[in-house]
Structures are given as C-alpha cells and as structure tokens.
PDB file of C-alpha atoms in Angstrom:
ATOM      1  CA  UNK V  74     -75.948  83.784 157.063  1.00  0.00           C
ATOM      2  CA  UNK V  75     -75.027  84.133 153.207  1.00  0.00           C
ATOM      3  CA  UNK V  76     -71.705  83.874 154.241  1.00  0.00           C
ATOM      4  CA  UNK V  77     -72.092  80.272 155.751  1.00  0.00           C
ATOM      5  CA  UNK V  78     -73.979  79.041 152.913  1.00  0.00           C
ATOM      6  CA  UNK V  79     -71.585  79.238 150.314  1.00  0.00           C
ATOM      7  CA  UNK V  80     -69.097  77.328 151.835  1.00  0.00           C
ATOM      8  CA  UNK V  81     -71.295  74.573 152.617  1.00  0.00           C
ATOM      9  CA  UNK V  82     -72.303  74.858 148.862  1.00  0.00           C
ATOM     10  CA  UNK V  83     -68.554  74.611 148.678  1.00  0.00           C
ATOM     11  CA  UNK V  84     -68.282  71.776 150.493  1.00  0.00           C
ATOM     12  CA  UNK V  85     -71.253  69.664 149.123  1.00  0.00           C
ATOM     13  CA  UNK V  86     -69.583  69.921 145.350  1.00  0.00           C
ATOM     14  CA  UNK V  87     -66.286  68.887 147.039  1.00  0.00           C
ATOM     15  CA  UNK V  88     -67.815  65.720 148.374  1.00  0.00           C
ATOM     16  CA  UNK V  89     -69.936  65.436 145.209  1.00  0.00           C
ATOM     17  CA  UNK V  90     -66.775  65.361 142.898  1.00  0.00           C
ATOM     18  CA  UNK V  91     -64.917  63.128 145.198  1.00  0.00           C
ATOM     19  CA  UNK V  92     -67.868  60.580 145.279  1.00  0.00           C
ATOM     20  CA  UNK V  93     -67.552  60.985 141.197  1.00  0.00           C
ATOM     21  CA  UNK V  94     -64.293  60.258 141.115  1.00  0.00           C
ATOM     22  CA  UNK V  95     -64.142  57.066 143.270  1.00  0.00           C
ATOM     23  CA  UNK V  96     -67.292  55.986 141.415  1.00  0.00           C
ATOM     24  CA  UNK V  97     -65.579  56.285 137.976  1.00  0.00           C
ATOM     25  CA  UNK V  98     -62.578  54.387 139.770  1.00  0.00           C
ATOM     26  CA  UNK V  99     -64.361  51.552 141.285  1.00  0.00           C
ATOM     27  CA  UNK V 100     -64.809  49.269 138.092  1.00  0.00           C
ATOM     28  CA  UNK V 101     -61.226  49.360 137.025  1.00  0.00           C
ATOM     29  CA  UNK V 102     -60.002  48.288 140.472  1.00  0.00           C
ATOM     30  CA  UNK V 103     -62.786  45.419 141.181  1.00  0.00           C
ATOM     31  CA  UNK V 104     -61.474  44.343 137.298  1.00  0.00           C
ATOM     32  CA  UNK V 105     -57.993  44.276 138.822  1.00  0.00           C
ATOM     33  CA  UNK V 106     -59.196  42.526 142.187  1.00  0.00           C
ATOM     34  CA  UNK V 107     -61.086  40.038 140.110  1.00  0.00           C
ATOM     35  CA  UNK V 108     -57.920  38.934 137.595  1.00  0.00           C
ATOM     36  CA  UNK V 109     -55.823  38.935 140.371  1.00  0.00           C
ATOM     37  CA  UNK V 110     -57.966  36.295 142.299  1.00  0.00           C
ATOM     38  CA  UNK V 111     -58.625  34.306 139.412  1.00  0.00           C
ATOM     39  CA  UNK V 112     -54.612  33.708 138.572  1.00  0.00           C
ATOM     40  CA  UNK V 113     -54.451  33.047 142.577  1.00  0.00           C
ATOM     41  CA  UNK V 114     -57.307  30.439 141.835  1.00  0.00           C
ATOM     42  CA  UNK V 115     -55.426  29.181 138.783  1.00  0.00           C
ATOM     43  CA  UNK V 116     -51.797  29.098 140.379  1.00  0.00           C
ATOM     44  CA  UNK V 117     -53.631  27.219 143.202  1.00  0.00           C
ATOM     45  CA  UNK V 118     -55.135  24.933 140.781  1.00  0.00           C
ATOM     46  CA  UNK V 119     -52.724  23.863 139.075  1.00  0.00           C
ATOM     47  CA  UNK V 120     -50.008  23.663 142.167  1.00  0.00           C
ATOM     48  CA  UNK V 121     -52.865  20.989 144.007  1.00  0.00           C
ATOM     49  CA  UNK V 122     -52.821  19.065 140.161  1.00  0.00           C
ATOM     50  CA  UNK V 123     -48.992  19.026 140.313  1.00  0.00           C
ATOM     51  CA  UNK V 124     -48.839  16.903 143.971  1.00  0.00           C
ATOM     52  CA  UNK V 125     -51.683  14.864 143.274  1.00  0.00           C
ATOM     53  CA  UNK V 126     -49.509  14.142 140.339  1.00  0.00           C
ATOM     54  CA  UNK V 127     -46.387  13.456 142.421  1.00  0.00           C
ATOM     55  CA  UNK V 128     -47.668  11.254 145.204  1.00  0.00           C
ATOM     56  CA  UNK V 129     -49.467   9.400 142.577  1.00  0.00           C
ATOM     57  CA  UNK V 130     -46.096   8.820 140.937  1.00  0.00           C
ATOM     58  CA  UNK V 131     -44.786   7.924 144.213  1.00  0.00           C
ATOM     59  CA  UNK V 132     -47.605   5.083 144.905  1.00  0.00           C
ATOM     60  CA  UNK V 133     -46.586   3.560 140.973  1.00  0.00           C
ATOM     61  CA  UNK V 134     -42.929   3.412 142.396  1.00  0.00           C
ATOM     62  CA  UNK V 135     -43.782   1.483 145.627  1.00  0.00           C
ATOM     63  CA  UNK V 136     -46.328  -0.355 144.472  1.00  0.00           C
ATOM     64  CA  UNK V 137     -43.334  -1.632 141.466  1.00  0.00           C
ATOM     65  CA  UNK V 138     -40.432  -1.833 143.941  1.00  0.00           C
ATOM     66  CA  UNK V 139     -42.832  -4.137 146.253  1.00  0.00           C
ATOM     67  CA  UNK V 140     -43.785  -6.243 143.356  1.00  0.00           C
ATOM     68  CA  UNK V 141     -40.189  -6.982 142.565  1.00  0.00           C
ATOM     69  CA  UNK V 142     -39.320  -7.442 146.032  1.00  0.00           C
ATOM     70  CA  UNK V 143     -41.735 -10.136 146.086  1.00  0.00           C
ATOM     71  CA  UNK V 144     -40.670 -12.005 143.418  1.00  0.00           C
ATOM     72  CA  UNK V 145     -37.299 -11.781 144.469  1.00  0.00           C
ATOM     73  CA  UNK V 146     -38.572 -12.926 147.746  1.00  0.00           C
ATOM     74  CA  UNK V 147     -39.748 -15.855 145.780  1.00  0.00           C
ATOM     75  CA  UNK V 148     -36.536 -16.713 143.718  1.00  0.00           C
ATOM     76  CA  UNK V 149     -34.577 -16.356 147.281  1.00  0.00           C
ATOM     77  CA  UNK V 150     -37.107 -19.148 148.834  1.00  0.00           C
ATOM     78  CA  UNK V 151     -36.877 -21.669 145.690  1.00  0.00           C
ATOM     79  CA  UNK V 152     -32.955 -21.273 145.028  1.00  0.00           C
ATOM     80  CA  UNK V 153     -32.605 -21.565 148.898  1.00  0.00           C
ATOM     81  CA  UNK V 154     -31.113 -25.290 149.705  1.00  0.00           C
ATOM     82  CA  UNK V 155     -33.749 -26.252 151.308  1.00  0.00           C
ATOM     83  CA  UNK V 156     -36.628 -25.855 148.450  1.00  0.00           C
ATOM     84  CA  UNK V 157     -34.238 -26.381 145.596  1.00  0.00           C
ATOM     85  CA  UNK V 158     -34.633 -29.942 145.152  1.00  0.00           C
ATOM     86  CA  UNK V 159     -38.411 -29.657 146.072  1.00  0.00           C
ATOM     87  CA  UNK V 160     -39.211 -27.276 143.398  1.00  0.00           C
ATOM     88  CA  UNK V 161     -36.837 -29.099 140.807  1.00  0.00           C
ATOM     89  CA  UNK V 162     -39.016 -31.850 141.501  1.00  0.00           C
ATOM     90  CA  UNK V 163     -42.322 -29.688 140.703  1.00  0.00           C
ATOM     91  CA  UNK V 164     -40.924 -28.250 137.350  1.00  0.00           C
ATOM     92  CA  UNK V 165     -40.772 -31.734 136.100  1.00  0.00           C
ATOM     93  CA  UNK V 166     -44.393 -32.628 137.062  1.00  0.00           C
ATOM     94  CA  UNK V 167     -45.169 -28.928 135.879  1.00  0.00           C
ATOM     95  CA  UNK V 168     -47.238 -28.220 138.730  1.00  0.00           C
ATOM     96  CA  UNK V 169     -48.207 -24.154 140.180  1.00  0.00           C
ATOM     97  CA  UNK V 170     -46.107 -22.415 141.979  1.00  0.00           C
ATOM     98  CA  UNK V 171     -47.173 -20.177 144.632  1.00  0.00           C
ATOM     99  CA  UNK V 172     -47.274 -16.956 142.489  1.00  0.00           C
ATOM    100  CA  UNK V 173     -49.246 -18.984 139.867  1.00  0.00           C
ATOM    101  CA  UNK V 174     -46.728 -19.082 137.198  1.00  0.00           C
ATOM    102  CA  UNK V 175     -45.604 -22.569 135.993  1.00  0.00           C
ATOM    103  CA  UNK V 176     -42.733 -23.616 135.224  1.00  0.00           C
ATOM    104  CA  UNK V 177     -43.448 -24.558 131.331  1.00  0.00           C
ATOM    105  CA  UNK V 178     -45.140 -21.396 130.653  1.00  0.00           C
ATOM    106  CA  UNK V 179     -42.218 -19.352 132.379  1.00  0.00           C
ATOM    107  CA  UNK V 180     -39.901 -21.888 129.790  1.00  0.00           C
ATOM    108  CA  UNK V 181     -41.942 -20.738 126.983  1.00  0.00           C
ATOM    109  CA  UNK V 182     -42.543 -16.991 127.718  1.00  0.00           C
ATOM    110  CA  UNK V 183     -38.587 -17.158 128.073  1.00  0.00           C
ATOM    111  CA  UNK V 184     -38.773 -18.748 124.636  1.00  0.00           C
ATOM    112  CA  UNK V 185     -40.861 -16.218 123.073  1.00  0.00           C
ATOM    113  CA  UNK V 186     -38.667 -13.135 124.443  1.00  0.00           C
ATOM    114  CA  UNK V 187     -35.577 -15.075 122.847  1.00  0.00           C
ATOM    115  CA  UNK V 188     -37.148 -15.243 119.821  1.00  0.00           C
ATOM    116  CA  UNK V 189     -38.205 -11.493 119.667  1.00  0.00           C
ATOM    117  CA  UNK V 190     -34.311 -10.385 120.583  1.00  0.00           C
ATOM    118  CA  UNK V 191     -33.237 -12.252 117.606  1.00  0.00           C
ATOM    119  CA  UNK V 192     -35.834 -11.472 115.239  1.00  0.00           C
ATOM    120  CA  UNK V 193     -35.264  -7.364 115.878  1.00  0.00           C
ATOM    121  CA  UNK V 194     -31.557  -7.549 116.734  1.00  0.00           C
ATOM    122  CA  UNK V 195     -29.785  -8.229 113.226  1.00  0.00           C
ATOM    123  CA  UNK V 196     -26.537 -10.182 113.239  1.00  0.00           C
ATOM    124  CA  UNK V 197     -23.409  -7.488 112.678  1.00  0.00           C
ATOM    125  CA  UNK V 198     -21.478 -10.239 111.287  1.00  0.00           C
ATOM    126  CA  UNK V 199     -23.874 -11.307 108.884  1.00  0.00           C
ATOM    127  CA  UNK V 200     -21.548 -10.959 106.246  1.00  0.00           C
ATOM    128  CA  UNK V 201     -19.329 -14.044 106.993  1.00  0.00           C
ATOM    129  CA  UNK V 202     -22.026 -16.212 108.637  1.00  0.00           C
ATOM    130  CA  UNK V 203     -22.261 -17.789 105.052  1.00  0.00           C
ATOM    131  CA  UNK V 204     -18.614 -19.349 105.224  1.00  0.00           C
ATOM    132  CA  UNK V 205     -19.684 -20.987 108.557  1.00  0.00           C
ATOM    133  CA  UNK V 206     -22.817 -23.293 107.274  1.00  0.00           C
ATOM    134  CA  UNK V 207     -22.387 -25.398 111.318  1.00  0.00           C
ATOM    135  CA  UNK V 208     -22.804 -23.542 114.170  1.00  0.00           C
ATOM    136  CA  UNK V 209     -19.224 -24.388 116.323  1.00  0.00           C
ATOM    137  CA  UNK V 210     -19.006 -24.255 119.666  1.00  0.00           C
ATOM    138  CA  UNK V 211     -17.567 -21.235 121.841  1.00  0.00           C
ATOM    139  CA  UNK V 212     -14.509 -23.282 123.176  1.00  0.00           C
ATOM    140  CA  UNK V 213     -13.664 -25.090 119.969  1.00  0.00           C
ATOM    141  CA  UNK V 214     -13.907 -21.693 117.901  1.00  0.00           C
ATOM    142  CA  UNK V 215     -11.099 -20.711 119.991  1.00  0.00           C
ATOM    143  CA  UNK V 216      -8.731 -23.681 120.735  1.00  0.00           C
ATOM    144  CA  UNK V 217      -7.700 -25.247 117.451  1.00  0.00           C
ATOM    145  CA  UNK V 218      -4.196 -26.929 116.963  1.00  0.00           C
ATOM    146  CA  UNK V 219      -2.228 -29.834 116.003  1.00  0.00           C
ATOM    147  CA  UNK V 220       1.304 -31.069 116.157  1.00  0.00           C
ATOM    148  CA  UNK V 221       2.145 -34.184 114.613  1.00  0.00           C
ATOM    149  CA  UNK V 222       5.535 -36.309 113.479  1.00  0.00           C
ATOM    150  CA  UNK V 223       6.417 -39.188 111.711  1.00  0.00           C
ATOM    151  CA  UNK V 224       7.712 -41.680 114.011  1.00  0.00           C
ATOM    152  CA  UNK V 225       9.203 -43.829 111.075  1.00  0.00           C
ATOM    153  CA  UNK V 226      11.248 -43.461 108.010  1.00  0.00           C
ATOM    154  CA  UNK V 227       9.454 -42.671 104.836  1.00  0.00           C
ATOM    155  CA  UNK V 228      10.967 -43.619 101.714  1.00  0.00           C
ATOM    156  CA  UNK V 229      10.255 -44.234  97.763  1.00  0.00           C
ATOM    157  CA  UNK V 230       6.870 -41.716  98.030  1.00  0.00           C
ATOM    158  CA  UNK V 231       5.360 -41.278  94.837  1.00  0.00           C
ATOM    159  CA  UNK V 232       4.371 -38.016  93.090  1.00  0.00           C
ATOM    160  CA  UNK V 233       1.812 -36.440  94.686  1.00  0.00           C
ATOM    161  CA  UNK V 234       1.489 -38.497  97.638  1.00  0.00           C
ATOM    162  CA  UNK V 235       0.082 -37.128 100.979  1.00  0.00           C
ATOM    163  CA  UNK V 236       3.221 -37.242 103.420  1.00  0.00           C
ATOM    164  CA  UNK V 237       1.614 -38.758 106.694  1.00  0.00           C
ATOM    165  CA  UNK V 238       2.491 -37.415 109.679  1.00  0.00           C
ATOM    166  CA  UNK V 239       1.509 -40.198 111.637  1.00  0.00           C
ATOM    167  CA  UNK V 240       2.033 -39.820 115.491  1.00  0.00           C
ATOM    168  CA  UNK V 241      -0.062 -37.267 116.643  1.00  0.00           C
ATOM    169  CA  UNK V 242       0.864 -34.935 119.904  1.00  0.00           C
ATOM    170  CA  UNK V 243      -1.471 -32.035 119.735  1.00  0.00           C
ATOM    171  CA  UNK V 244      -4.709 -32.198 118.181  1.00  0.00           C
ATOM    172  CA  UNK V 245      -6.924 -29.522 119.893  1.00  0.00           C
ATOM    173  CA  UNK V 246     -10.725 -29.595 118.317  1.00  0.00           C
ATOM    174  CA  UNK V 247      -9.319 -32.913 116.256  1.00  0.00           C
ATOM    175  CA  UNK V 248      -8.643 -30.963 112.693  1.00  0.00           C
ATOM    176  CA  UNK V 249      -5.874 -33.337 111.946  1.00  0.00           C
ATOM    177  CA  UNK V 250      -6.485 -36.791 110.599  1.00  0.00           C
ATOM    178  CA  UNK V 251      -3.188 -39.233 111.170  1.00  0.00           C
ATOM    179  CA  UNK V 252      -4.613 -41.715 108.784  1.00  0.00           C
ATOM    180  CA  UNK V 253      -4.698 -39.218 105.903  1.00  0.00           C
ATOM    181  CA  UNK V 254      -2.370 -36.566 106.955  1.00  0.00           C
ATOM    182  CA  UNK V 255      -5.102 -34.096 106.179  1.00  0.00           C
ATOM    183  CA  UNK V 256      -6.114 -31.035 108.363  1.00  0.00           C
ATOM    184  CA  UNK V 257      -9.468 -30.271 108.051  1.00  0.00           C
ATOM    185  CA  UNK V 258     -11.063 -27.078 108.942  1.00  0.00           C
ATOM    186  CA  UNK V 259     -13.864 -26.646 111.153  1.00  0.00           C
ATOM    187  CA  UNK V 260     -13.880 -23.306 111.751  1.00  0.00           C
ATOM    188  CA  UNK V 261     -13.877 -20.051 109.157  1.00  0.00           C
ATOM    189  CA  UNK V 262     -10.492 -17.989 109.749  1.00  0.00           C
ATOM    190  CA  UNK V 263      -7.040 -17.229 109.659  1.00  0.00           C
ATOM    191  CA  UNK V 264      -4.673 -20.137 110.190  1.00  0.00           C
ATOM    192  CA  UNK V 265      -1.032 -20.867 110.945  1.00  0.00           C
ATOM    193  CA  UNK V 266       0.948 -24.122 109.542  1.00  0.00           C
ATOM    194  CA  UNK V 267       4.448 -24.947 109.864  1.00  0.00           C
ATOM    195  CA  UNK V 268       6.318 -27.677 108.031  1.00  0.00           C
ATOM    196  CA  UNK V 269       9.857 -29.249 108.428  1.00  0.00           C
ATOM    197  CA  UNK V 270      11.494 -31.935 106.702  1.00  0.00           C
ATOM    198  CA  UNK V 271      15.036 -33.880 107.180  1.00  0.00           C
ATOM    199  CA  UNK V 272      15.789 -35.430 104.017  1.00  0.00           C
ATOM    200  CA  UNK V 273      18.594 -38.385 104.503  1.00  0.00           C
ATOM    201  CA  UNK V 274      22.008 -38.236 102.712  1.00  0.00           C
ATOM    202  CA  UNK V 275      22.410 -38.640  98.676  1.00  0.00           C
ATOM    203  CA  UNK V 276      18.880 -37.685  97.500  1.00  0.00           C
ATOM    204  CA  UNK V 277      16.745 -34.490  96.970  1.00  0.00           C
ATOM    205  CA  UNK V 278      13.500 -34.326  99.035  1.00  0.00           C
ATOM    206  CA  UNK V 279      10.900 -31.759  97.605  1.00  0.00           C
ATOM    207  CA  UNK V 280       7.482 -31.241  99.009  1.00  0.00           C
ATOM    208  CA  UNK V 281       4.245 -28.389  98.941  1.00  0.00           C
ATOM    209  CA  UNK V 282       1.921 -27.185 101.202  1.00  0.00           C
ATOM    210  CA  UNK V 283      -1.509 -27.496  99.458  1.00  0.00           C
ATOM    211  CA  UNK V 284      -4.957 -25.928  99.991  1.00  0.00           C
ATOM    212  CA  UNK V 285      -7.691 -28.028  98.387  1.00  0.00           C
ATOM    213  CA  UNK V 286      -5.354 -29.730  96.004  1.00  0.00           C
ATOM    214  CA  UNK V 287      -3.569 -26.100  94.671  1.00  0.00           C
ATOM    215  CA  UNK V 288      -0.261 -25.661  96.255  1.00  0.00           C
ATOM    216  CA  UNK V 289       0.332 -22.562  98.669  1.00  0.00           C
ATOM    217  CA  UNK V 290       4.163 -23.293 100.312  1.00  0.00           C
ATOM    218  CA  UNK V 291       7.343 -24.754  99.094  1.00  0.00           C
ATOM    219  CA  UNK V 292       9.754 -26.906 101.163  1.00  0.00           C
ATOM    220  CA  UNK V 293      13.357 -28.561  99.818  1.00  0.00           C
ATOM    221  CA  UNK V 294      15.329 -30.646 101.505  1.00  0.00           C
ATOM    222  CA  UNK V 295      18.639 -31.471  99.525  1.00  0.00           C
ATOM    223  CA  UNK V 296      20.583 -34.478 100.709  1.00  0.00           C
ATOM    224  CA  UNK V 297      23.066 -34.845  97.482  1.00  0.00           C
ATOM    225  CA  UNK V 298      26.401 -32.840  99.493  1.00  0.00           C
ATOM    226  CA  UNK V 299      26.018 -36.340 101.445  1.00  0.00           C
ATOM    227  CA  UNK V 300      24.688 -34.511 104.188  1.00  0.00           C
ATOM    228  CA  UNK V 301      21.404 -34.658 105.825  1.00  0.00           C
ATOM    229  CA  UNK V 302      19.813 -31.542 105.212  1.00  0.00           C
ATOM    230  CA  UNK V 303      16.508 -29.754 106.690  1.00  0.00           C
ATOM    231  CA  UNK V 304      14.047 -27.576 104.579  1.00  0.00           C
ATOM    232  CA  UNK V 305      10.984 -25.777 106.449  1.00  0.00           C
ATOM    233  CA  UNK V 306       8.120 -23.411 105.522  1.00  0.00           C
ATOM    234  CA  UNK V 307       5.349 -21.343 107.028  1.00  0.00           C
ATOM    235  CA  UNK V 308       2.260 -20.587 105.893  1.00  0.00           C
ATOM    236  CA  UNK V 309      -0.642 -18.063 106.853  1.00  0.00           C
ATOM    237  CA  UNK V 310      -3.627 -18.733 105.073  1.00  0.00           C
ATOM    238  CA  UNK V 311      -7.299 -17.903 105.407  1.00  0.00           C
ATOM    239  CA  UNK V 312      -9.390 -20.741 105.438  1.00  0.00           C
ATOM    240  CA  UNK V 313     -13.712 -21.417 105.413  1.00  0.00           C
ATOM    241  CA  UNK V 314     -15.050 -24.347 106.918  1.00  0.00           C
ATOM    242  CA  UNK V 315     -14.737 -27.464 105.082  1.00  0.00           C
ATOM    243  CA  UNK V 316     -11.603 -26.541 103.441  1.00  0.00           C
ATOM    244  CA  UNK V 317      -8.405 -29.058 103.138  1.00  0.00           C
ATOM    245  CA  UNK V 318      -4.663 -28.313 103.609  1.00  0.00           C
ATOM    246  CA  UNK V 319      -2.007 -31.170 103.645  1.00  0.00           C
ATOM    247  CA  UNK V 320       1.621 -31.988 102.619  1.00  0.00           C
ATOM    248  CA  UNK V 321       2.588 -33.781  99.842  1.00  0.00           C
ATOM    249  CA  UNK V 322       5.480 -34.627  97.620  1.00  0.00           C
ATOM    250  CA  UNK V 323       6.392 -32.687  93.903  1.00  0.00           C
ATOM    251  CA  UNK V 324       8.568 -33.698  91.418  1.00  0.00           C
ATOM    252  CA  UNK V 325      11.656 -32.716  92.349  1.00  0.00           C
ATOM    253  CA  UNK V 326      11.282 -35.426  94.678  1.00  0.00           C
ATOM    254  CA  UNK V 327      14.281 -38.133  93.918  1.00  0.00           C
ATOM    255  CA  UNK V 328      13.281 -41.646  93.462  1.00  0.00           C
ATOM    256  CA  UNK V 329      14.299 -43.050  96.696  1.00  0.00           C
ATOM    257  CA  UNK V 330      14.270 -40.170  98.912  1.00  0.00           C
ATOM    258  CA  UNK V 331      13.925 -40.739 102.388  1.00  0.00           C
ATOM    259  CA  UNK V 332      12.422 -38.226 105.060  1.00  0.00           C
ATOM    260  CA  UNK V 333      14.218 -39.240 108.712  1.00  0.00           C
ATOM    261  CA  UNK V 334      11.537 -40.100 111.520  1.00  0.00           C
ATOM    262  CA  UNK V 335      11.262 -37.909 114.282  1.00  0.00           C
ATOM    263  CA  UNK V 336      13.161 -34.883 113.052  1.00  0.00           C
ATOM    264  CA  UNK V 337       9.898 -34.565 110.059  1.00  0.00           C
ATOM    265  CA  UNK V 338       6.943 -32.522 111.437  1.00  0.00           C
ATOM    266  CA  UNK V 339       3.298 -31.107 110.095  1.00  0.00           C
ATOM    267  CA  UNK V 340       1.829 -28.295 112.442  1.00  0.00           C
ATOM    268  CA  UNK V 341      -0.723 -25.695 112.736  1.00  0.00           C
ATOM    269  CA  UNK V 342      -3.414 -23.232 114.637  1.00  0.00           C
ATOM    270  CA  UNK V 343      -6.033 -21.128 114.063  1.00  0.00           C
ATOM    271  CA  UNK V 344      -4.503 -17.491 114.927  1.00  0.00           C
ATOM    272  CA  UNK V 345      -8.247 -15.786 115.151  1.00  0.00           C
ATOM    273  CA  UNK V 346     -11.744 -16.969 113.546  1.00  0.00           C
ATOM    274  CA  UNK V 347     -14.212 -14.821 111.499  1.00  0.00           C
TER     275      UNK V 347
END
C-alpha cells in the first residue's frame, strides 16, 4: 500500500507543477492574443477608411464629368443650327438661359477672368513696350512695305529737299506718304530701305538717306563722263514708332541735276518688329 502512495504523491506534484507552469504562462500569451487582435482591428480599420475614401473619390469624379457633360450638352444644343439664331436673339434681350446663366453675366465673369490673367501674368517684353506708345494690330505688325518711283523727271532740287518718289506701287500698312516722300514708322523694329538713283548726262547727282533729319546712307550718281550713271544704297536701321526716314538731296548736288523718271526708286520693309 506504501508503495502505491508515493507515486500518486508523485503524480499529484507532477500535475501541480504543470498547472504552475501554464498558470505563470497564461498572461503573457492572452497579452500576445490581445495585441495581435487589436492591430487586426486597426489594419481593418483603417483598410474600411481607405475605400470609403476611394469610392467617395470616385462619386466627386462622376458627379464632375456629368456636370461638364451637361454643359457641353448645352453648348452642343445652342451652337446647333437650329438654336443659333434663337439664342443670338436672347443674348441681345439678355434673357435666362436654361442653366440660369445669362448671357451678360457670362460676358462679364469672362471679363473679370481676363482681367485676373493680365493682372498676375507680367508682360516678358515689358522692356520695349515703351517704344510702342499704340497698340498695332497683329497683321500690320507683320506686313509693312513700300515701293515707290518717280514717274517724272526731277530737276534743279534745292539743298536739302525731300526727293519725292511720287508713284506709289507697294505700300503695305501705308508707311509711305507720296506727297512728302516720307516713310513713317508705325511699328518699333528693324527695317530695310533701298535707294537708287539715275542721274542724267553732264551733272553730279548726290543724295542721303536720313533718319529724323540726321543722315544714315550715302548715294552718288555722277553724270559729268557724259554718261548717265546710277548710284544706290542700303540701309538697315532700327527704328521706334513715330520715327521719320526719307531721301533728300546734299550739296554735292550740281545746280541743274536731273534724276531720270522711272529708273529713280525709294523702297523699304520691316525685316522683324520688337
């Protein structure tokens, strides 16, 4: 009987350590258990946040895209022949459109956003906008020339004197005056002018491109060898609007001198603007 006893006694501290041990044990894994559920709650959490946040994303788009749809919808309908005149007819009265928006306060909101671009979108070319006091139109900014002749014999021209080109053939943008001979500019840049006299037989023709009354090019035309005899010049000059540039005689001019019709010509074009 002794014999059974003690390894029953045995056997009860066995189980009695055992039941220790999984006691001390316990805490430390329900700890784990519990952090490990709570970063399953927060992964959860924070994974049902991120598609609520994507479909309500996804509403914002559609609802946009059907907005604009609709007002292109509306653009379609009033541009369509059909309305066109009809709702030509209502911006004049100013009456509502359909979307509520009339036409004089979609003029002036259009007015307002011009304004704003202009106010915070500084001109790069402010620099030269000073040398161009008039605003000049696209088309004549970039077509300017003249080509003109004299169609009759001038002869005994004083000192000094404008040489008149008087029969006009090119006169793009209307720079060149035939009355005066003068070529006025209308547009700040870099010009082009060409000049060519025929002087007649036994006298010395002499003549100078000026700018604004100071002289820039030389021509000579000497007729004394008995000979008729052609001088020419170019010129490049740079030029702001308002300023002057003619022909006229010098000098060396002879008393008498006569420039030959036809074969005499004044010429010029703008090669780029500022």
């Amino acid at each position: 009987m002794a014999v059974c006893v003690v390894p029953f006694h045995i056997v009860l501290f066995v189980l009695s350590v055992s039941h220790l041990a999984a006691a001390v044990a316990s805490p430390k894994e329900k700890e784990f258990s519990t952090e490990i559920a709570d970063l399953k709650n927060e992964f959860q959490t924070k994974i049902d946040y991120l598609f609520k946040v994507i479909i309500e994303k996804d509403d914002i788009h559609a609802n946009e895209i059907a907005r604009l749809q609709r007002q292109v919808d509306v653009l379609y309908t009033r541009c369509g022949p059909k309305n066109l005149a009809q709702y030509s007819s209502s911006s004049e009265t100013g009456t509502d459109t359909d979307d509520g928006v009339t036409p004089q306060r979609t003029a002036e909101r259009t007015s307002e956003l011009r304004h704003e671009n202009r106010s915070e979108t500084p001109d790069r070319r402010s620099s030269l906008v000073h040398q161009r006091p008039a605003r000049v139109d696209q088309v004549y900014r970039k077509h300017v020339a003249f080509y003109s002749y004299t169609n009759i014999q001038l002869t005994n021209l004083g000192i000094n004197q404008p040489i008149i080109f008087n029969h006009v053939v090119t006169n793009l943008a209307n720079p060149y005056h035939s009355g005066t001979g003068v070529f006025h500019c209308g547009v700040s840049g870099v010009y082009v002018f060409n000049i060519h006299l025929l002087a007649l037989p036994g006298k010395n023709f002499e003549a100078e491109l000026a700018k604004n009354g100071a002289a820039v090019s030389w021509i000579y035309a000497g007729g004394q060898g008995g000979t008729y005899d052609h001088g020419g010049n170019t010129a490049i000059l740079e030029l702001v609007v308002g300023d002057e540039v003619w022909v006229r005689t010098v000098l060396g001019t002879d008393q008498g001198a006569t420039l030959d019709y036809m074969f005499s010509s004044y010429s010029g074009f703008l090669l780029y603007p500022y």
